mmCIF file of C-alpha atoms and ligand atoms in Angstrom:
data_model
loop_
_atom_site.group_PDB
_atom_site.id
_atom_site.type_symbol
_atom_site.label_atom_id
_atom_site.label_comp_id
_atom_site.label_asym_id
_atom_site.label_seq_id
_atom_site.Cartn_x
_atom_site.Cartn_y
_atom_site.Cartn_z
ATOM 1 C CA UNK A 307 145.275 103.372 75.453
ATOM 2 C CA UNK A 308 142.186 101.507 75.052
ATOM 3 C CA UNK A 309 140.536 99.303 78.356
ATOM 4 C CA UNK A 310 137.524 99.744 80.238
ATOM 5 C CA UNK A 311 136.595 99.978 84.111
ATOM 6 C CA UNK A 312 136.332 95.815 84.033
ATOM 7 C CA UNK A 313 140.554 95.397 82.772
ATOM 8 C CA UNK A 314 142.631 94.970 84.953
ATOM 9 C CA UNK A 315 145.680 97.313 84.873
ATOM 10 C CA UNK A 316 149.098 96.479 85.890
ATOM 11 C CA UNK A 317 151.911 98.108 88.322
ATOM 12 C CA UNK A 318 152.548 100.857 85.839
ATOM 13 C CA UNK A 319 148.709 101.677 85.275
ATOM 14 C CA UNK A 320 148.496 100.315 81.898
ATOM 15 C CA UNK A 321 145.304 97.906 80.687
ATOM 16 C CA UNK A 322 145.498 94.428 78.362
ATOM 17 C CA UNK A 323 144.352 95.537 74.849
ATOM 18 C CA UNK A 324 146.404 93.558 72.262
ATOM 19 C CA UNK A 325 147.007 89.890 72.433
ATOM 20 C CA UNK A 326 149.222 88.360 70.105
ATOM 21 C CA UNK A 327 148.691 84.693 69.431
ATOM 22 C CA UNK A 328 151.860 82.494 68.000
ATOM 23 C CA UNK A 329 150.189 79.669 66.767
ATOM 24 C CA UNK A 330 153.745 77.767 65.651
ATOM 25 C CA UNK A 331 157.321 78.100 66.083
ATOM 26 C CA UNK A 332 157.382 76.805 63.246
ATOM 27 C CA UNK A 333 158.822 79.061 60.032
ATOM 28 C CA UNK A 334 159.852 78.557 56.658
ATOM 29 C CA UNK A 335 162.483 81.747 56.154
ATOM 30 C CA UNK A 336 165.524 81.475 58.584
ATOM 31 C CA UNK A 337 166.085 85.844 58.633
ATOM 32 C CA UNK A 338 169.078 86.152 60.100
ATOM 33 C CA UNK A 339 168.110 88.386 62.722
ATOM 34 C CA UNK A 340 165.347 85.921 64.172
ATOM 35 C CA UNK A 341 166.455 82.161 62.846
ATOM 36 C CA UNK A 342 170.316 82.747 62.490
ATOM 37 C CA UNK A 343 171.255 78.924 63.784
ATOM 38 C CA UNK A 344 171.259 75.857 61.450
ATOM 39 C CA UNK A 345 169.278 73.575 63.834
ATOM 40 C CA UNK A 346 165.965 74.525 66.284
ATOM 41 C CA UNK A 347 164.504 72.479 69.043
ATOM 42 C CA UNK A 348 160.975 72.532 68.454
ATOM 43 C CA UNK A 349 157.864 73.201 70.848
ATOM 44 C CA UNK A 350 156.640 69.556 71.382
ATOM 45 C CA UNK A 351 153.423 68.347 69.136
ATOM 46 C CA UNK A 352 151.372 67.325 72.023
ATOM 47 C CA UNK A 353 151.759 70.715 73.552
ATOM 48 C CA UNK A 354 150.568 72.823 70.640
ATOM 49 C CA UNK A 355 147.180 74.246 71.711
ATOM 50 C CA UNK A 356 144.152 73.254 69.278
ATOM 51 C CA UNK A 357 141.835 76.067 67.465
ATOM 52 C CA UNK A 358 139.408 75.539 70.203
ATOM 53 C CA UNK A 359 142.130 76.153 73.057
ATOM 54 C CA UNK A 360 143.328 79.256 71.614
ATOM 55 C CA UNK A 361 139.504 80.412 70.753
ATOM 56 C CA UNK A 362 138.821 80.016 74.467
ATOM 57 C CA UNK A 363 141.506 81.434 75.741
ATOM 58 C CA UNK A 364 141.113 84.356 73.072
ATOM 59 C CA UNK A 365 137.429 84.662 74.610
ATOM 60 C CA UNK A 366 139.010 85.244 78.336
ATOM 61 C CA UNK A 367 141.521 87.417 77.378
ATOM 62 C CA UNK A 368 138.196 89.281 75.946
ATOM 63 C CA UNK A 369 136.419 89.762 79.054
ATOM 64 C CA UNK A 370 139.420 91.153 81.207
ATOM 65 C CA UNK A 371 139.661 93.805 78.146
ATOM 66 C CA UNK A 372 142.121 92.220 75.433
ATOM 67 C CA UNK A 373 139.580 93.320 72.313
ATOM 68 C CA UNK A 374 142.359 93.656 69.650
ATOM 69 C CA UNK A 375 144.423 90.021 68.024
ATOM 70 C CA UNK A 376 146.878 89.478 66.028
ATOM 71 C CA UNK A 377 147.841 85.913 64.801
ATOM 72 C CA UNK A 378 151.293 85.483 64.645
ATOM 73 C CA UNK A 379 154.456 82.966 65.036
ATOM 74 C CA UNK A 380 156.823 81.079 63.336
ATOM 75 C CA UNK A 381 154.684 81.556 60.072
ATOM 76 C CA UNK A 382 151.436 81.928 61.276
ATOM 77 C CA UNK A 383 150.309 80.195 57.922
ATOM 78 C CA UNK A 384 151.719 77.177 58.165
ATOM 79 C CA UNK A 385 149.490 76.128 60.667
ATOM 80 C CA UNK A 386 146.987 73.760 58.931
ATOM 81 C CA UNK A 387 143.723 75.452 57.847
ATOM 82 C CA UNK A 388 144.178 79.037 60.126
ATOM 83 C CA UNK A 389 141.028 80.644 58.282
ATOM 84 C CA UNK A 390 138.911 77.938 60.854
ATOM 85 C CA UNK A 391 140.716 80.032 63.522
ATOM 86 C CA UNK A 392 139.903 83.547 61.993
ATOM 87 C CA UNK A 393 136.888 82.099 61.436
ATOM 88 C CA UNK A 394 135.954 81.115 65.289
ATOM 89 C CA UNK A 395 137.858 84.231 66.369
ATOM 90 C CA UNK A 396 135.832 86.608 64.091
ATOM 91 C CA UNK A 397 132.287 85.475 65.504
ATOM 92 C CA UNK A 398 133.273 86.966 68.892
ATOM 93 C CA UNK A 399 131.314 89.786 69.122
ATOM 94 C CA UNK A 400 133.913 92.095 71.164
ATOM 95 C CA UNK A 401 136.604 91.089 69.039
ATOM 96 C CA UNK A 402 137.182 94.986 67.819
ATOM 97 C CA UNK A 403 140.276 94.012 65.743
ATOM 98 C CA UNK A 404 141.705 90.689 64.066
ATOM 99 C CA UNK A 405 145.266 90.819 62.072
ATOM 100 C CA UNK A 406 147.873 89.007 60.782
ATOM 101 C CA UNK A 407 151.345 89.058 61.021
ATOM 102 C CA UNK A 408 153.185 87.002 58.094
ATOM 103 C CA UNK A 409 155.873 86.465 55.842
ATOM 104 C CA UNK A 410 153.642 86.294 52.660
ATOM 105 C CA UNK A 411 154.986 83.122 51.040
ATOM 106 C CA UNK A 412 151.873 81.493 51.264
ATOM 107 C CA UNK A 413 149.718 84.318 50.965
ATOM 108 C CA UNK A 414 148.510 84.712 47.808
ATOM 109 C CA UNK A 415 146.683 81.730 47.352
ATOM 110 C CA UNK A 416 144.677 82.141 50.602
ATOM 111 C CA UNK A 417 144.193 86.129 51.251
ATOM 112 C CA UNK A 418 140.954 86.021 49.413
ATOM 113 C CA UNK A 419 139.979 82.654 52.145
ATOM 114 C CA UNK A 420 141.362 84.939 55.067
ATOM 115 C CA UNK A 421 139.813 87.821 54.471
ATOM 116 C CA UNK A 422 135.896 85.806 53.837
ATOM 117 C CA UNK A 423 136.921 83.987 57.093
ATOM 118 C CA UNK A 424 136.612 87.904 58.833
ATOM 119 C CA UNK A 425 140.203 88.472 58.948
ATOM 120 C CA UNK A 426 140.496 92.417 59.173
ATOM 121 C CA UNK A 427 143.833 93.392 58.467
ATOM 122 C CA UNK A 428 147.402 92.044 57.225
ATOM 123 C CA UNK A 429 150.642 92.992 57.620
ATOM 124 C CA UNK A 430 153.439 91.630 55.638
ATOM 125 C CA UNK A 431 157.300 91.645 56.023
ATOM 126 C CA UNK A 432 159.124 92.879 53.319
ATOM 127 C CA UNK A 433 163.062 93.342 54.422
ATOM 128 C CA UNK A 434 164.367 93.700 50.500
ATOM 129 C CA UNK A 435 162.852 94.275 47.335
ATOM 130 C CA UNK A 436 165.935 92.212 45.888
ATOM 131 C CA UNK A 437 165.599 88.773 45.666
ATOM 132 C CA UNK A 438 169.346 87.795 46.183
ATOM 133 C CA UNK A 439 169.433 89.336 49.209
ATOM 134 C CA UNK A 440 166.477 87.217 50.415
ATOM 135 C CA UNK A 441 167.916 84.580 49.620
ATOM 136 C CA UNK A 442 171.389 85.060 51.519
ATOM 137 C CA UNK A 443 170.001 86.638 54.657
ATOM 138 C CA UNK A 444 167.080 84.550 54.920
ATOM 139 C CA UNK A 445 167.774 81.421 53.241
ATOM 140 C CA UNK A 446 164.886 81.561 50.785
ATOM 141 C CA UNK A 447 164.313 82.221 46.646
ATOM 142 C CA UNK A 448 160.438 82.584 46.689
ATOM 143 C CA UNK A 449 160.428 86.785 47.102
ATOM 144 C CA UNK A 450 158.210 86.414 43.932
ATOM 145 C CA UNK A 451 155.703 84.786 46.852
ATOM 146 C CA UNK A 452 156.479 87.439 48.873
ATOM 147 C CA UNK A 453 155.298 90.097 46.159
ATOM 148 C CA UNK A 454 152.149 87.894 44.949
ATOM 149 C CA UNK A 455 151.131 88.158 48.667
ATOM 150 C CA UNK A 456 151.212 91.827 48.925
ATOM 151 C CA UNK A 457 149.554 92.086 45.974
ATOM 152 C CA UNK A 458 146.852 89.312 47.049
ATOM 153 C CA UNK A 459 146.235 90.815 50.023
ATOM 154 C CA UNK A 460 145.387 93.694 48.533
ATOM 155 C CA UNK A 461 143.011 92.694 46.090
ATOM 156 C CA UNK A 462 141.248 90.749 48.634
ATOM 157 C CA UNK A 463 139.588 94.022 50.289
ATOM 158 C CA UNK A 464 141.141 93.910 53.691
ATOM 159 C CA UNK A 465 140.683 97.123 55.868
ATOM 160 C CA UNK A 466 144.177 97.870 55.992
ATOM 161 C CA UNK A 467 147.531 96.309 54.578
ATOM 162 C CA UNK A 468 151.270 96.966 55.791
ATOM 163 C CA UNK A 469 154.744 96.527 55.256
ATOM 164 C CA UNK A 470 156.972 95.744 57.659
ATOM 165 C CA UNK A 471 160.827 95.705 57.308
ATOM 166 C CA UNK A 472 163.594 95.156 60.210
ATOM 167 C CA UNK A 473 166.410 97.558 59.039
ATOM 168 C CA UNK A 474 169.877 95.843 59.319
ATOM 169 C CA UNK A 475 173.059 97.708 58.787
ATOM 170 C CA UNK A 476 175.215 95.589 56.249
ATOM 171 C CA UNK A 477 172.225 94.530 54.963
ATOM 172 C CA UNK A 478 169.205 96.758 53.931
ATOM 173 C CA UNK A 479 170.255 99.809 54.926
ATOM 174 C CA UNK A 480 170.431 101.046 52.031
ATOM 175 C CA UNK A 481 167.208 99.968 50.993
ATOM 176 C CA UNK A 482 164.965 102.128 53.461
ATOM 177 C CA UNK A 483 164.064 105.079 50.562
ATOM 178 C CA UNK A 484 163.129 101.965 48.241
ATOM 179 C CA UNK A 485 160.989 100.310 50.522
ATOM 180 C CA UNK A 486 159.127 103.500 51.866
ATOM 181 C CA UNK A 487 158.858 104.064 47.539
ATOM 182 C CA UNK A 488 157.630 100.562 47.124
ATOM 183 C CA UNK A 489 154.649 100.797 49.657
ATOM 184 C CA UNK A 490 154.097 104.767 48.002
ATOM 185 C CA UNK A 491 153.284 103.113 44.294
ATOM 186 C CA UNK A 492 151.160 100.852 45.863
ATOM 187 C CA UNK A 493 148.941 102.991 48.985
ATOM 188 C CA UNK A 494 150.754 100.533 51.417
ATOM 189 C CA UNK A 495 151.437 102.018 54.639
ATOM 190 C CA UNK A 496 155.279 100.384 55.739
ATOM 191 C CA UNK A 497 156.737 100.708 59.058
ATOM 192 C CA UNK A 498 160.389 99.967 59.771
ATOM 193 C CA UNK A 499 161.767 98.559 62.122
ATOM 194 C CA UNK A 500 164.844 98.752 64.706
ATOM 195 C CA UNK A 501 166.574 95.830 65.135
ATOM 196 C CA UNK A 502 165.745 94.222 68.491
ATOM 197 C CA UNK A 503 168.097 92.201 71.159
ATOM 198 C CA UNK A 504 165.507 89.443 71.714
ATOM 199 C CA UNK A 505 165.712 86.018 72.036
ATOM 200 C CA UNK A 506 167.180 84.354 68.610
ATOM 201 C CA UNK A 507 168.559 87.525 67.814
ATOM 202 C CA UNK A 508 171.900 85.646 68.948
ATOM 203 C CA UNK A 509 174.410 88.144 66.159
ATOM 204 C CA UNK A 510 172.593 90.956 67.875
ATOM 205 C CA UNK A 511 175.455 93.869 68.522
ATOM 206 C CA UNK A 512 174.744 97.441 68.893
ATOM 207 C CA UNK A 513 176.727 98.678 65.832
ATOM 208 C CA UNK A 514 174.285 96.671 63.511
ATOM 209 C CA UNK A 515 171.202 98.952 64.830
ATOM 210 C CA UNK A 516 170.285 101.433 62.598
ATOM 211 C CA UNK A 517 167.728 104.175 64.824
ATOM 212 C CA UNK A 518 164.443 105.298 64.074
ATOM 213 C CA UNK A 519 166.794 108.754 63.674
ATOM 214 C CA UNK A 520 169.078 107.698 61.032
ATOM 215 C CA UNK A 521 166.123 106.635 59.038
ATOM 216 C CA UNK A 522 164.243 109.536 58.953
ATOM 217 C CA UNK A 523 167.442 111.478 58.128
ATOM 218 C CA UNK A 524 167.805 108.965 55.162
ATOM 219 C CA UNK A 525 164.362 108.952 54.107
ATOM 220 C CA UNK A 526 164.568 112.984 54.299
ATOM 221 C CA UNK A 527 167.054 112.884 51.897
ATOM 222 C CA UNK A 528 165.171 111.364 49.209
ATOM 223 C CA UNK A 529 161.838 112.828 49.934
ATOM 224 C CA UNK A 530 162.273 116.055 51.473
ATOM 225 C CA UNK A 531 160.851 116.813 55.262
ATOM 226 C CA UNK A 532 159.316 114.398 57.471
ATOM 227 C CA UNK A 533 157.086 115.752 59.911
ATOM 228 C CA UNK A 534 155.607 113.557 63.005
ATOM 229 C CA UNK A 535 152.288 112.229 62.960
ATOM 230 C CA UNK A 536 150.292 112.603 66.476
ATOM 231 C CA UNK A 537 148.331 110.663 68.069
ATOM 232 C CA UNK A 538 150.569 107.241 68.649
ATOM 233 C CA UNK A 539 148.542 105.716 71.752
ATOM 234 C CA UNK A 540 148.889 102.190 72.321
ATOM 235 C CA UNK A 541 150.703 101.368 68.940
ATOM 236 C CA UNK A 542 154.387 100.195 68.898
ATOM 237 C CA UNK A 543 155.055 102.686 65.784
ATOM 238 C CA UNK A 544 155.106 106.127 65.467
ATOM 239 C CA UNK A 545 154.117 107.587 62.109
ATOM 240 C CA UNK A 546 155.585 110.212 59.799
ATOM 241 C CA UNK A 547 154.136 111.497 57.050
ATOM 242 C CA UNK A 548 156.083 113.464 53.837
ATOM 243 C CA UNK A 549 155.087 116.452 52.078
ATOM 244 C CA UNK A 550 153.155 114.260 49.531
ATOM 245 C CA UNK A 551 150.927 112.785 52.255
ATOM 246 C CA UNK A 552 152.481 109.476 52.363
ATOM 247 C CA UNK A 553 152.692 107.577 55.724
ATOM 248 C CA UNK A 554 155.242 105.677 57.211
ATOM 249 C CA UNK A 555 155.823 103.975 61.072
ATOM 250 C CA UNK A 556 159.283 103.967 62.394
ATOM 251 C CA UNK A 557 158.842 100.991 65.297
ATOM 252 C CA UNK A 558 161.758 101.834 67.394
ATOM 253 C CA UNK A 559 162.014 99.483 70.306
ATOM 254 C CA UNK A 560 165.375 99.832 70.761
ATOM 255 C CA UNK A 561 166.264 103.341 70.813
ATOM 256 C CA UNK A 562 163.045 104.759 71.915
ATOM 257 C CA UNK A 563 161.097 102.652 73.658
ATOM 258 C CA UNK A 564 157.498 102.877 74.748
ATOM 259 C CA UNK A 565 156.795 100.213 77.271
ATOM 260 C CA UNK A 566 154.652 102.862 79.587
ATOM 261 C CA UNK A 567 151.973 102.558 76.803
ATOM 262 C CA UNK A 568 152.576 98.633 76.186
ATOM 263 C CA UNK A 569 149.128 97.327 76.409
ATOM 264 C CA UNK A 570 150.221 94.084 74.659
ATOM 265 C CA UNK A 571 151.260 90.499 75.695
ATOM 266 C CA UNK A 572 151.126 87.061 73.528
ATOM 267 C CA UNK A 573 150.412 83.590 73.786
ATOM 268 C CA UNK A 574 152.894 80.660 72.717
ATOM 269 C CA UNK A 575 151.991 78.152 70.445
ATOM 270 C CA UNK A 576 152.225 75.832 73.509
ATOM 271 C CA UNK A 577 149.999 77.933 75.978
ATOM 272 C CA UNK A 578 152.616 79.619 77.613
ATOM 273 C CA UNK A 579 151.460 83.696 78.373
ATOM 274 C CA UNK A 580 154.457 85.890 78.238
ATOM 275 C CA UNK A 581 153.883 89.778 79.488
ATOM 276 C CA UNK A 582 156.842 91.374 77.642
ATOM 277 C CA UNK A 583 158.556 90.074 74.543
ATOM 278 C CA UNK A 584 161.936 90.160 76.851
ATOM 279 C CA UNK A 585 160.286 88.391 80.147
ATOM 280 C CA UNK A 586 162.168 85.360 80.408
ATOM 281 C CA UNK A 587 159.356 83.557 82.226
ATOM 282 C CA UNK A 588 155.820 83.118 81.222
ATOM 283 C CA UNK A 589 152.558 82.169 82.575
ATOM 284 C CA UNK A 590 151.178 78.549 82.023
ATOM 285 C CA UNK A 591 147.984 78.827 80.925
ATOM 286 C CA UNK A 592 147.940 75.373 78.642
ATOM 287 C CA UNK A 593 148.149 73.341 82.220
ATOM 288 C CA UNK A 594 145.075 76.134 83.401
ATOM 289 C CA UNK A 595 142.749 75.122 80.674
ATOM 290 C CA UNK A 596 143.570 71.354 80.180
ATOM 291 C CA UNK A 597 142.770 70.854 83.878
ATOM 292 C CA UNK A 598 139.378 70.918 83.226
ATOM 293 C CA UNK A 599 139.368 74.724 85.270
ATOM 294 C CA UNK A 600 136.324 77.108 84.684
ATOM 295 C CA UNK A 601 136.451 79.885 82.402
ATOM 296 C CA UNK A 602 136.184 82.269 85.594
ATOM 297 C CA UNK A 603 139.310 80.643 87.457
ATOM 298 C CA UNK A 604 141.300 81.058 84.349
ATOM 299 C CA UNK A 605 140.573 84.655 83.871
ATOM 300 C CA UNK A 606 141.339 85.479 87.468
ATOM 301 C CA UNK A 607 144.615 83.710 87.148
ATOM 302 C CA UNK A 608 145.027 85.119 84.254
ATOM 303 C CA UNK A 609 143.750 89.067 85.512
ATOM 304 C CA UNK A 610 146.427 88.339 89.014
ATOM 305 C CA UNK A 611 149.627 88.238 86.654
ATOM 306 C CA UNK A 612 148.165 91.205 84.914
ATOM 307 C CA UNK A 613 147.679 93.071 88.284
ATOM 308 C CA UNK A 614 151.014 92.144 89.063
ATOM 309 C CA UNK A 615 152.720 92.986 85.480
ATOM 310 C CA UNK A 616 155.727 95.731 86.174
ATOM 311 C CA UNK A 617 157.684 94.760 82.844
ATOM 312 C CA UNK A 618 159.434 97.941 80.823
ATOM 313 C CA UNK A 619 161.806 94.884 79.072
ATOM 314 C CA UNK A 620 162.651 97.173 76.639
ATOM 315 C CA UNK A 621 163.583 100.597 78.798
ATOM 316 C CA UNK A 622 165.552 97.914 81.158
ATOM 317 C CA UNK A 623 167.445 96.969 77.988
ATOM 318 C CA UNK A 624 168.044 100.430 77.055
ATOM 319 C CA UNK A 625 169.497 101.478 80.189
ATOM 320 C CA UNK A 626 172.330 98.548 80.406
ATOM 321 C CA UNK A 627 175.816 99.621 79.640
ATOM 322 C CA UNK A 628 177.326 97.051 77.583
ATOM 323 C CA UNK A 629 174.347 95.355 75.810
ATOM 324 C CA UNK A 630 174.803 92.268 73.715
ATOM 325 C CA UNK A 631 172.209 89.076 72.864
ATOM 326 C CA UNK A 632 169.616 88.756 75.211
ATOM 327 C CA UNK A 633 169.951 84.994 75.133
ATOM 328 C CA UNK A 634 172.623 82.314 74.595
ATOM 329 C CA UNK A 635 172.445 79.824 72.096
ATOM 330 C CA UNK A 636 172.502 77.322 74.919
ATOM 331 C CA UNK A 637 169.445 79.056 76.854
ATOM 332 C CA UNK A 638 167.345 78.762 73.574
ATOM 333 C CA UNK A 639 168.195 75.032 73.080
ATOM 334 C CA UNK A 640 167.361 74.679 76.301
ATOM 335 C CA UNK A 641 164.180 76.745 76.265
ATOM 336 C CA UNK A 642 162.502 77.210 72.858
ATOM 337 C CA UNK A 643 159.886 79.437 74.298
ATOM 338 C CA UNK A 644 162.844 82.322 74.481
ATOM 339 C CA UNK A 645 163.080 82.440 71.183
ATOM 340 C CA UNK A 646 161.482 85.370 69.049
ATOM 341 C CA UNK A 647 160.156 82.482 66.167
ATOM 342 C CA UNK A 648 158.026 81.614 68.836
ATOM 343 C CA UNK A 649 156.764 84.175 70.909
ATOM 344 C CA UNK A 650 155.715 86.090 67.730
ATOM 345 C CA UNK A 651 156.703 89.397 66.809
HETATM 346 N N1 LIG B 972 156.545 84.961 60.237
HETATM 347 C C1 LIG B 972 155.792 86.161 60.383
HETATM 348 C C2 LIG B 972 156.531 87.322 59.749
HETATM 349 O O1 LIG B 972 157.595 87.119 59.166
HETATM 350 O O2 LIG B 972 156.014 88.440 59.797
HETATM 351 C C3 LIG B 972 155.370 86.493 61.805
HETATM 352 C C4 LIG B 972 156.346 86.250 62.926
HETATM 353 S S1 LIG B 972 157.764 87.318 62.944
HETATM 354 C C5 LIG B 972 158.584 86.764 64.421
HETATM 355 C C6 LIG B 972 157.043 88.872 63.378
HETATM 356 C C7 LIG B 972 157.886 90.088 63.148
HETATM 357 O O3 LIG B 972 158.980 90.082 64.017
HETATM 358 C C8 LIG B 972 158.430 90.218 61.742
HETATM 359 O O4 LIG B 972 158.071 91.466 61.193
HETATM 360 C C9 LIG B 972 159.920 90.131 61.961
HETATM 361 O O5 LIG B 972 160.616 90.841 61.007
HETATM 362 C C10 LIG B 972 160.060 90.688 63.355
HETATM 363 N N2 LIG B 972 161.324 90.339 64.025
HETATM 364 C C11 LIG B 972 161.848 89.114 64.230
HETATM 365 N N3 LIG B 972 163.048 89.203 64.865
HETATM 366 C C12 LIG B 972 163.288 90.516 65.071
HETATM 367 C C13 LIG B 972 164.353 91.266 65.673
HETATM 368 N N4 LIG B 972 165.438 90.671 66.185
HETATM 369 N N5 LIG B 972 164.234 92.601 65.714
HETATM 370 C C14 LIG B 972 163.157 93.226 65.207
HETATM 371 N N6 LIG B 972 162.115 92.591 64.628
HETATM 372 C C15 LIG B 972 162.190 91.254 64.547
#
């Protein structure tokens, strides 16, 4: 875990390290296991924090010990111009990491912009590698973008590219061996992952889960043993490695979770500071800085919620008997902030 004597840690001992910053709800795939439902209410305009808002807040979250961001959503690049936020974000000198989370449909013309803006690393969801099954389960016919993306992204020099895929039973199940052989051709490192109960996961049911153990069975079937990869700290996925060398993360939030290491919380498009991905409040931190408060009195508002931070969201889940959606529809229209699309992943 990283932190240093100045972070705050919370209940359970653990420092801030990674903040995530959704800078839209907005997204232009509708996967079924994040944007299942035909219409979304929106985050209001006029709440939707400006580069310079989420450039000082990323500058707090700094000094109490958050060194590590990730921009994220909605689709992160749809937001108008985001290199002038990697941009800003890059110049901070304690900034030790700066990523990107994104579907890859706009990528490809703009990976070589991200990555001269100081943009460090990408990672890149891939669910299929067939394009009719993109476009039924998430409502789109540009995987073509998708796969100019990768491929951008990895011409443009970035220190690391990855994969990730959300494994679905009924719908790419039976693609995990292909994916893990896609990102082997190419050096790309993929991680798969379980398929959570969070908000907008509203067809969530157990029996669609396929565990971090049935995947490594599968993918030990096609490529012989899999042997575990120490040294996990902090990060949400474990790695395996096969007998050719090639690396993989299984990110298995739902079967195994790892919230006593979970250094991470995220921002809202809209200001709002959530401390798990399954908190169903959050902190207002838009009203904090458009109040005209000092740096100072936002990071100790901001380092008292951290103090006070007990949240194991996804152990909680874990333990319940009969598990279903974590939200109804009804408690997403009513509160878009619930919703996964705008938290960020
Ligand atoms: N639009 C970007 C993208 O597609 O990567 C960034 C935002 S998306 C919410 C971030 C990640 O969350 C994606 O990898 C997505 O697959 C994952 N995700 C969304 N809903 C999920 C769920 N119910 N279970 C597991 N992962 C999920």
């Amino acid at each position: 875990m990283g932190g240093t004597d100045m972070t705050p840690r919370d209940r359970l001992g653990r420092p801030m390290g990674s903040l995530r910053l959704s800078v839209t709800d907005r997204c232009n795939l509708r996967c079924g296991y994040c944007m299942p439902e035909s219409e979304y209410v929106w985050l209001p305009k006029s709440s939707i924090l400006s580069y310079e808002e989420f450039d000082r807040l990323a500058g707090i979250f700094q000094s109490l010990g958050a060194d590590r961001i990730r921009l994220t959503g909605g689709e992160p690049l749809l937001r108008h111009d985001l290199e002038a936020l990697v941009r800003m974000l890059a110049a901070r000198p304690g900034v030790r990491d700066l990523a990107l989370t994104t579907n890859g449909l706009l990528l490809a013309p703009r990976a070589a912009a991200l990555r001269a803006a100081g943009l460090r690393r990408v990672t890149i969801s891939l669910d299929t590698l067939r394009p009719e099954r993109m476009l039924a389960f998430a409502r789109s016919s540009r995987h073509a973008d998708v796969l100019a993306g990768i491929a951008a992204a990895q011409a443009a020099g970035f220190e690391a590219v990855k994969l990730n895929a959300v494994v679905l039973r009924g719908y790419n199940d039976d693609e995990v061996a292909d994916l893990l052989a896609f990102g082997r051709e190419r050096g790309l490192e993929v991680r798969f992952i379980e398929y959570m109960d969070v908000g907008g996961a509203t067809r969530w049911s157990g029996d669609t889960v396929v565990s971090q153990a049935e995947m490594l069975a599968t993918i030990a079937g096609r490529f012989g043993p899999v042997t575990p990869v120490p040294g996990r700290g902090a990060a949400p996925a474990e790695q395996f490695q096969l007998e050719d060398g090639t690396r993989f993360g299984v990110i298995a939030s739902t079967t195994r979770p790892f919230c006593r290491d979970c250094d991470r919380s995220r921002v809202t498009a809209d200001g709002t500071w959530f401390l798990c991905l399954y908190a169903r409040e959050g902190v207002d931190l838009r009203a904090a800085l458009r109040d005209g408060r000092p740096d100072q009195e936002v990071a100790a508002l901001i380092a008292a919620a951290w103090a006070a931070r007990d949240d194991r969201g996804a152990e909680v889940r874990l333990a319940l008997p009969d598990r279903g959606a974590l939200v109804a529809l009804e408690g997403l229209r009513a509160d878009p902030r619930q919703e996964m699309h705008t938290r960020g992943g």
